[in-house]
Every structure is written in C-alpha cells, then in structure tokens.
Coordinates of C-alpha atoms and ligand atoms in Angstrom, one line a residue:
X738 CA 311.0 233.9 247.1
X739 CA 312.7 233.4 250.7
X740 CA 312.5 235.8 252.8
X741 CA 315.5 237.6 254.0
X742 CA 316.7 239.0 257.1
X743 CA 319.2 241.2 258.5
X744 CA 321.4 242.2 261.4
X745 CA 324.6 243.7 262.5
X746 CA 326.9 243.5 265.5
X747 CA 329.5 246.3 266.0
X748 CA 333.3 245.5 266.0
X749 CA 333.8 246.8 269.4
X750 CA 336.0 244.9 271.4
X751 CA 338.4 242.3 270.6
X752 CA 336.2 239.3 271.6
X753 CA 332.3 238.7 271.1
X754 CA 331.1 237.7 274.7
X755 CA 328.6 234.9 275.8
X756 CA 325.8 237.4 275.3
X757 CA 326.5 238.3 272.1
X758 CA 326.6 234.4 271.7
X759 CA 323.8 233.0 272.9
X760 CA 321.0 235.8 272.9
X761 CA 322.2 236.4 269.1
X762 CA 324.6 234.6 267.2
X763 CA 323.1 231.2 267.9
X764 CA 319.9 232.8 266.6
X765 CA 321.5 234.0 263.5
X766 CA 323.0 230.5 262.3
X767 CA 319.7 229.3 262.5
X768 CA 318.1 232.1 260.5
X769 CA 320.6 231.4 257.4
X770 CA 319.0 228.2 257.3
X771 CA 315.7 228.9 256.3
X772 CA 316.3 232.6 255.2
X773 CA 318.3 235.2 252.6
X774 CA 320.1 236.0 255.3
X775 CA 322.9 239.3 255.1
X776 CA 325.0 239.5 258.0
X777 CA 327.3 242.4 258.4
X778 CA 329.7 244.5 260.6
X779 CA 328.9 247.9 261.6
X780 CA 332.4 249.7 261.5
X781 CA 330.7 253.0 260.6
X782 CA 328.7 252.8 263.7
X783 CA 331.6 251.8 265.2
X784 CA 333.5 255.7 264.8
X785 CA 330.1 257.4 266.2
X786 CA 332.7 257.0 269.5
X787 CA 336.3 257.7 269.5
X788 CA 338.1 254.2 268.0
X789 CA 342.1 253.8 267.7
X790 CA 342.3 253.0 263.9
X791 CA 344.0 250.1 264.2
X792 CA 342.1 248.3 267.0
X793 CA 339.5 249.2 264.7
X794 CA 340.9 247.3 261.7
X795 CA 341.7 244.5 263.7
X796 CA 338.5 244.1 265.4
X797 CA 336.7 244.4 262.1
X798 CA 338.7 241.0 261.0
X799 CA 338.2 239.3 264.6
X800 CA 334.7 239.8 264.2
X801 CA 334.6 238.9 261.1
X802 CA 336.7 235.6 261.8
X803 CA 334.4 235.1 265.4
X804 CA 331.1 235.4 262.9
X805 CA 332.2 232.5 260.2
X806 CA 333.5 230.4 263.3
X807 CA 330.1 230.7 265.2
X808 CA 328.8 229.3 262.1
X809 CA 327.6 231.8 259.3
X810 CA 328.6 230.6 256.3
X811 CA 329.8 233.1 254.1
X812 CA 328.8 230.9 251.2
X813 CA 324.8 230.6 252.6
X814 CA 324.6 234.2 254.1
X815 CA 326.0 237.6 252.3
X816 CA 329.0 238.3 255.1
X817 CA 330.3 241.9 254.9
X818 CA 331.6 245.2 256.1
X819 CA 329.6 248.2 256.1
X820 CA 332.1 250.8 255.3
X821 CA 332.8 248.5 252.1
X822 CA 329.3 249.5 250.6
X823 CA 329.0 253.3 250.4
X824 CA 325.5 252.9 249.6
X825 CA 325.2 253.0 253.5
X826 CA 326.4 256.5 253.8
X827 CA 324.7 257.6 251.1
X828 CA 320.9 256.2 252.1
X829 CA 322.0 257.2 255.3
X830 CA 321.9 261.2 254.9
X831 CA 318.6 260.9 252.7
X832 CA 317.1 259.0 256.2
X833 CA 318.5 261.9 257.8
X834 CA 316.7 264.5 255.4
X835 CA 313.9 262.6 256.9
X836 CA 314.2 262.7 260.6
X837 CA 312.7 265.1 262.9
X838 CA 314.9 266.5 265.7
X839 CA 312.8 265.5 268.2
X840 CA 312.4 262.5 266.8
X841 CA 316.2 261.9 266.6
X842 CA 316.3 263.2 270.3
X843 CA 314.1 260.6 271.6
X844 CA 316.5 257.6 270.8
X845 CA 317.2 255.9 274.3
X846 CA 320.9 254.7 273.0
X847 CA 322.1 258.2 272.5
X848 CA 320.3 259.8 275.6
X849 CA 322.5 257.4 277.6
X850 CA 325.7 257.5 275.7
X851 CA 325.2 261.2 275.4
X852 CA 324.8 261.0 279.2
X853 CA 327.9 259.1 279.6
X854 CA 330.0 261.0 277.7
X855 CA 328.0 264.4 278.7
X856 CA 325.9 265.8 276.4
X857 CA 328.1 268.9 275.3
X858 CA 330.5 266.7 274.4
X859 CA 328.3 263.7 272.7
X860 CA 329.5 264.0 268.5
X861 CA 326.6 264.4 266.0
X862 CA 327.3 260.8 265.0
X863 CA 325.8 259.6 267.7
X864 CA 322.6 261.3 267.4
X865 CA 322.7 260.5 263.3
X866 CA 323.8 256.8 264.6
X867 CA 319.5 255.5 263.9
X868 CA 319.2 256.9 260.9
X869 CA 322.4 255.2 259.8
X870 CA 320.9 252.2 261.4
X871 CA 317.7 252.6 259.1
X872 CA 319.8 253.1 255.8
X873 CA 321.8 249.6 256.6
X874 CA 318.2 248.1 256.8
X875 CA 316.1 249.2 254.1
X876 CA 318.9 249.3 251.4
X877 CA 318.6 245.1 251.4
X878 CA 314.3 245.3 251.8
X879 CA 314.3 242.5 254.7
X880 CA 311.0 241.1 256.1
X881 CA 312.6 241.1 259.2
X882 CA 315.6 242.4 261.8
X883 CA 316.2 240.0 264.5
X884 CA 317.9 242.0 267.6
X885 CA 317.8 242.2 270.8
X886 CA 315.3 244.4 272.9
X887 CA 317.8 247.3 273.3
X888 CA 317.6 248.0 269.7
X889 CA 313.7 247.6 268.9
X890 CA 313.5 251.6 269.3
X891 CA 315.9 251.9 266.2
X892 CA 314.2 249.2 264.1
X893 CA 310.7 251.1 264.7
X894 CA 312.0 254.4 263.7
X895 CA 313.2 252.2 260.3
X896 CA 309.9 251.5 260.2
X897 CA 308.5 255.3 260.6
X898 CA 311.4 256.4 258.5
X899 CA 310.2 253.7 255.8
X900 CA 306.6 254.8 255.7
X901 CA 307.3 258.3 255.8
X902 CA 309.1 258.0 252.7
X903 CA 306.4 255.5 250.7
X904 CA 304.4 258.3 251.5
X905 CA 306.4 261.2 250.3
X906 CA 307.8 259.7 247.3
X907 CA 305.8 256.8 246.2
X908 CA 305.6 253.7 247.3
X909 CA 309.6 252.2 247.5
X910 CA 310.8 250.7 250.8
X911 CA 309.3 247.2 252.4
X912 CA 308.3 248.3 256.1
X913 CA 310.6 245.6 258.0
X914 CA 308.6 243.8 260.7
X915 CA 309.3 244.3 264.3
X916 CA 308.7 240.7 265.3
X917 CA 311.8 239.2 266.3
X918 CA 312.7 235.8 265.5
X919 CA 312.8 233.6 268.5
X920 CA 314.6 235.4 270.4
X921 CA 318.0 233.9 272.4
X922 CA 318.7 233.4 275.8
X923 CA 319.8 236.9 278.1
X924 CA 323.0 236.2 279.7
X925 CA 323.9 237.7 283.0
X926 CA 327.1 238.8 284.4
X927 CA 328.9 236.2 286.0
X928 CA 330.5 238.4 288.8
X929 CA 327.2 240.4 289.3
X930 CA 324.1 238.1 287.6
X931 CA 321.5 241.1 287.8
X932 CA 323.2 243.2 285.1
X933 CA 323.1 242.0 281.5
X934 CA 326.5 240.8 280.6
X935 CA 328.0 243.4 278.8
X936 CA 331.7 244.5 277.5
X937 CA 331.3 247.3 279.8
X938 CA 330.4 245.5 282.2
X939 CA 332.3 246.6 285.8
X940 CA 334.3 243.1 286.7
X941 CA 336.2 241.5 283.7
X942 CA 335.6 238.0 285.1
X943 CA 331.5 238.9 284.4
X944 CA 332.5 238.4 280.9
X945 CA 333.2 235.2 279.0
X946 CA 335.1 236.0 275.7
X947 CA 334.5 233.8 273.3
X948 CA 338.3 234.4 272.5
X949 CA 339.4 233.9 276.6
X950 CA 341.6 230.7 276.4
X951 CA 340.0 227.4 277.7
X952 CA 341.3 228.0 281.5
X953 CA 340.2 231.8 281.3
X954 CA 336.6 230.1 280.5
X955 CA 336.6 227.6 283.1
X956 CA 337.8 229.9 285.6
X957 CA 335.2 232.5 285.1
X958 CA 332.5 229.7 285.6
X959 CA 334.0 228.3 288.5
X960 CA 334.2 231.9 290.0
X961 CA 330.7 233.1 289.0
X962 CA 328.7 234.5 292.3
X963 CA 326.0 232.2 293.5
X964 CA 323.9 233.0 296.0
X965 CA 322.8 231.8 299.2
X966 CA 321.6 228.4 300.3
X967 CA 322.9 225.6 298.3
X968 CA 319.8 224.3 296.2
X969 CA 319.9 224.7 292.4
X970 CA 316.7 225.7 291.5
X971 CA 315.5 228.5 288.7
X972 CA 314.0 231.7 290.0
X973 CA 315.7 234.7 288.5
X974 CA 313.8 236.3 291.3
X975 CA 315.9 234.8 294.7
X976 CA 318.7 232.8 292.9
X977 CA 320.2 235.2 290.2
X978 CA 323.5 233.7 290.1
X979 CA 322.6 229.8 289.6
X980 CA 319.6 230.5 287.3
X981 CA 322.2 232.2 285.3
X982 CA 324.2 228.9 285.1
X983 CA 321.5 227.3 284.2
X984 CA 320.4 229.1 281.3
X985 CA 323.5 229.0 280.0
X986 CA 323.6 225.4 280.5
X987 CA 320.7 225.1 279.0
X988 CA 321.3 227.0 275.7
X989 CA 324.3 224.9 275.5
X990 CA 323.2 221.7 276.1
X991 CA 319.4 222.0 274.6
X992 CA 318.1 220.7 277.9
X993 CA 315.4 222.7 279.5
X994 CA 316.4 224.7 283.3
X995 CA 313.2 222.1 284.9
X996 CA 314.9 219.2 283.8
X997 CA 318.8 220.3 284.6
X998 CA 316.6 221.0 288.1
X999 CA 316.0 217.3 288.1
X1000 CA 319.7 216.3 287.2
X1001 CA 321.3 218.7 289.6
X1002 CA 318.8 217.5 292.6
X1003 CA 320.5 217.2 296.1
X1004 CA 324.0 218.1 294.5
X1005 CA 325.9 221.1 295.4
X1006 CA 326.6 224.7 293.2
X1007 CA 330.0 223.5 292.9
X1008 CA 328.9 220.3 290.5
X1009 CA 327.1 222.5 288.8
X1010 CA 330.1 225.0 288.3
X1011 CA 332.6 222.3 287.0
X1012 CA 330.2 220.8 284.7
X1013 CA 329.5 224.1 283.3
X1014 CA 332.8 225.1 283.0
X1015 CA 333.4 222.1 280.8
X1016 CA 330.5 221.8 278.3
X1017 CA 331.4 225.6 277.9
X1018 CA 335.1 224.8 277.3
X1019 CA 333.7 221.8 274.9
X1020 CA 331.4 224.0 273.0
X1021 CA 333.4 227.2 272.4
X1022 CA 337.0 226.2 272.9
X1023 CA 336.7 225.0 269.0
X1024 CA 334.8 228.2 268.0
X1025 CA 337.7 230.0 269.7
X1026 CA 340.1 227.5 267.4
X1027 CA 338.5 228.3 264.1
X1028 CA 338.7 231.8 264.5
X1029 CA 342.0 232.0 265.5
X1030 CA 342.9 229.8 262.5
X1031 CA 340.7 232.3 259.9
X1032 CA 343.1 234.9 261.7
X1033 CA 346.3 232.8 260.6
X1034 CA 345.3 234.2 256.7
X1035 CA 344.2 237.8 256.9
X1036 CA 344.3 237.9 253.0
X1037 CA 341.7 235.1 252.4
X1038 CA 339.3 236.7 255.1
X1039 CA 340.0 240.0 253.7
X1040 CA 339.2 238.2 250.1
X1041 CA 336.1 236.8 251.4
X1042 CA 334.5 239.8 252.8
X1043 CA 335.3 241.6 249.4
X1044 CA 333.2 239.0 247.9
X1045 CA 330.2 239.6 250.5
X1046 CA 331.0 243.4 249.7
X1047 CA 330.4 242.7 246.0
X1048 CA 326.7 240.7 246.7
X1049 CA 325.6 243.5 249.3
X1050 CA 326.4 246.2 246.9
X1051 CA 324.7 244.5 244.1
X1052 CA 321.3 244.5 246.5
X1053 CA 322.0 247.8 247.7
X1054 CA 322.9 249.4 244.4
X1055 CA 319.5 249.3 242.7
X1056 CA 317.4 250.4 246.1
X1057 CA 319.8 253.5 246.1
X1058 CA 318.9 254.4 242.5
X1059 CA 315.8 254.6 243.0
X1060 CA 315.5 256.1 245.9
X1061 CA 318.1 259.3 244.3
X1062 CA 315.5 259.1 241.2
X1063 CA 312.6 259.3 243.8
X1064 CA 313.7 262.5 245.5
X1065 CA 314.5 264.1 242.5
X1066 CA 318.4 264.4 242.2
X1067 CA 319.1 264.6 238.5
X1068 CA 320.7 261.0 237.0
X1069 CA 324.7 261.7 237.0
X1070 CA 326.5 260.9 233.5
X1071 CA 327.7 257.0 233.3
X1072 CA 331.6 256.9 234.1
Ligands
AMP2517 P1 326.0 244.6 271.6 O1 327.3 243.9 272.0 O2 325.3 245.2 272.8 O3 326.1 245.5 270.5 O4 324.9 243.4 271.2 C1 325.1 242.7 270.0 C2 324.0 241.6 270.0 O5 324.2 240.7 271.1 C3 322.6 242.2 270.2 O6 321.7 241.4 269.3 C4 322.2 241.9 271.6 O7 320.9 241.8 271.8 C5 323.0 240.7 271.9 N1 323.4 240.7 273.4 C6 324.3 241.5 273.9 N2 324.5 241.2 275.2 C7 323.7 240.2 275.5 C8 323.4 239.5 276.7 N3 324.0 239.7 277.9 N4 322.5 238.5 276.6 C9 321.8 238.2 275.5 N5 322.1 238.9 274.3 C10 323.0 239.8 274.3
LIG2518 N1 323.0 249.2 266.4 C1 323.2 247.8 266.5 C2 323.8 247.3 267.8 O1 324.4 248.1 268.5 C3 324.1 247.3 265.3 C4 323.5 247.6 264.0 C5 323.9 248.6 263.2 C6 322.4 246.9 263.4 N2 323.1 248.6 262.1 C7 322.2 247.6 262.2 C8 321.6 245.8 263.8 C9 321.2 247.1 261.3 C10 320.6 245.4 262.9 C11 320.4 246.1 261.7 O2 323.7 246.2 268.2

C-alpha cells in the first residue's frame, strides 16, 4: 500500500510567500508523486487569532487556488478545508482529554504568541491549537508529516498523544514519524537576510508574494540588501544577503550555490540581481497566472474542495468511530 503523508498551511494572508514556496510547497508536489498524499487548509487554526470573516473566506480560496497552481493536483492528492470535515473538531477535544497542562504549556508557538499578544489576553484556542494539530494528523494514519522545523514540537506531541492513547485504549493510531522528507530550502528576508522570511516579517519588500505582480517581484530582488565587498560567494556566515540570492537561485534553477559561484565569478551583485529577478518572474509569474485564473470561477474551486471534503471525510470517518467506540461513548441511533 503507498504510504501517505500529510500537511497543512494556514490561510493567513492573502499571498503564500517565497518561504512557504520553496522550503515547503515545492517539497509537497514532489511528495504527491510517490505518496497518498492529503493536503489541506487549516481555517480552524486559522480563528485561534482574531480573523475578519471575510478575509478569512477569501484567503481560504486564494490558498486554495495558490496550492493547485503550485502544482498539487487535486485529482493525485485529497485537497481540502479543515473546517469542512468536523471529524477535526471532534478528534480534536478527545486529544485534548489527553493532554496534560503542563504539557500543553510547554508548546513554543503559544509561549511566543501568548507573549505577543500578552498572556492574559492569549484565547484558549491557542493553547488547544497542538492538540487540534494532532487530531488533523492521526484522523488520516500518515507515515509521515513533512514540515518545517518550527513545527516538529507539535508533530512529537502527535506522537506522545498517539502513544498515550494505544496505550490507554488499545492499540488504534499509527505513531507518524518525525523524519521529515527532504526538507526545502530556508528563505531569508530580502530587506533583512538574517531573519527567516516571514508574513510578519518588519519591511514588506522582505517578502516576495507569490501573488506580487511580475514588477513587484523583480523589484524586490533588485532591492534585496547585499552586503559588503562585491564578490558572490556562499557563506551564510559574512555574506547573508547574496547567499540568500543564491539559494534561491538555486532552488529555482536546480543548479547548486558552488557552481552559480563559478557562473557569477568576477561579475558584480547587480548581475546577479537582474538575473534573479527574471528566472523568478519566469518561474512564478505563471503560478501567479493560474491562480488568479482558478480565482475567475469561485464555484468550480468551491466544487472541487467539496470533493476533497467528501475523500477526507471518508478516511477520517472510520478512525473517529473507532476511536468514540474506544473510549467508551455509547454508539448514537443511525439517522
Ligand atoms: P507558515 O507560513 O509559517 O505557517 O509556514 C508554512 C510552511 O512554509 C511551513 O512548512 C514552513 O516551514 C514553511 N516556511 C515558512 N517560511 C519559510 C521560510 N522563510 N523558508 C522556508 N520555509 C518556510
Ligand atoms: N500548524 C501548522 C503551521 O502553522 C499548520 C498545520 C495545522 C499543520 N495542522 C497541521 C501542519 C497538521 C501539518 C499537519 O504551519
């Protein structure tokens, strides 16, 4: 049987960035390849912080639009929407039957948005937020989650979460590995290339949209901060700025940063900038395209995640049933 995997990105902003692109979504087109692969969209993760409803509704159908146009096929993969399988919410407060306070409390994603939005203030959500995370995971049994580092803390309390239960109630969940798949490249901020590049992110020209128009894009490469001296050479270490050009032209163009070393020898950071700023124009000008024209139809994307809807909750359905009969709530009546 293949193996399936699993992973979610939350529909909060308008526009995936070049992060989200290359250290993930690149990744994830490959997965659905050679795996079962259900991708979906976290809009119930999405409320754990104050959301206009309608922005929210819209940015569930960008990203959904900015997910097929990357490349998932919703044909290959089971595309979908959280909030359209209520076996999420309802795994979800079992996992949270399960979950120690301290436990909860040790979560690095809600000490720091806690923090941010101080801690009297932080809703429940957000502390309930991993165990919501664990629900969405072992409702579908993957053999593996592939995300990026700043989540590995929610994937191993899956895990915990997962064995705690086998062992309270019988043997019933698949322990997802850790192991991410080959990971993707980590993208800097353009404006300020030792922070991760991030929607909140302090400059908006650090961030390349993935929805920014093809001048936007070129302009934010040709602006990027380089740093001093003029030779383009990799070392994170003394040349942030231009060894984050060159990762990203290297995850573009499949040529490894020694070799773009070679190409770029004895030329100056502005060659490097303009070539950039095209091949990134080239590669995800047409993504931009295609989701803009799965945008032109709202009904057929809204049609299509219904179908992924029906699939997940067909998988979901059955690892929910037993999981009630496990814990002993007595069967309901049929109808
Ligand atoms: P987020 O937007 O933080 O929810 O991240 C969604 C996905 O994109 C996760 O798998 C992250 O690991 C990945 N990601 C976010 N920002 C970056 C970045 N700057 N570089 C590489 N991957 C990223
Ligand atoms: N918390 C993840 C993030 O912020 C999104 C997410 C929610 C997720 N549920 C998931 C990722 C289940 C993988 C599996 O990036």
């Amino acid at each position: 049987m293949t193996e399936r995997v699993l992973s979610g990105m939350q529909p909060s902003a308008d526009s995936l960035h070049l992060g989200n692109y290359l250290g993930a979504m690149v990744n994830w087109v490959q997965l659905q390849e050679s795996y079962d692969a259900f991708f979906f969209i976290p809009d119930m993760h999405a409320i754990t912080v104050a959301q206009d409803p309608a922005d929210l509704a819209e940015r569930v159908r960008r990203t959904a639009a900015q997910y097929i146009a990357c490349g998932i096929d919703p044909e290959r993969s089971t595309l979908f929407v959280q909030s359209h399988v209520p076996q999420h919410a309802q795994l979800a407060w079992v996992m949270i039957c399960q979950t120690g306070m301290g436990e909860a409390g040790r979560m690095t994603q809600f000490k720091d948005k806690a923090a941010k939005s101080g801690s009297e203030h932080a809703g429940v959500g957000l502390f309930t937020y991993p165990m919501l995370q664990a629900a969405d995971i072992l409702l579908y049994q993957p053999h593996s989650v592939p995300v990026g580092e700043d989540q590995k803390q929610h994937v191993e309390l899956t895990r915990n979460l997962a064995q705690r239960f086998n062992h309270r109630y019988g043997e019933t969940f698949r322990v997802p590995e850790l192991a991410v798949p080959a990971s993707g490249a980590r993208i800097y901020d353009l404006q300020n290339p030792t922070a991760k590049m991030s929607k909140s992110g302090e400059s908006p020209n650090g961030l390349l949209n993935l929805m920014d128009t093809d001048k936007k894009m070129a302009k934010k490469i040709r602006s990027a901060v380089t740093d001093d001296g003029s030779e383009i050479r990799f070392d994170r270490a003394a040349k942030p700025g231009i060894s984050n050009l060159l990762s990203i032209h290297s995850a573009l163009s499949g040529k490894a940063p020694s070799e773009l070393e070679e190409e770029y020898a004895g030329r100056m950071y502005g060659h490097l900038k303009v070539e950039l700023a095209e091949l990134v124009v080239e590669r995800l000008g047409p993504v931009r395209d295609r989701a803009l024209e799965l945008l032109e139809d709202p009904g057929e994307l809204d049609a299509l995640l219904a179908r992924g809807a029906q699939k997940a909750r067909s998988a979901a359905e059955p690892v929910l049933a037993e999981v009630y009969q496990k814990v002993g709530f007595l069967p309901a009546a049929p109808g």
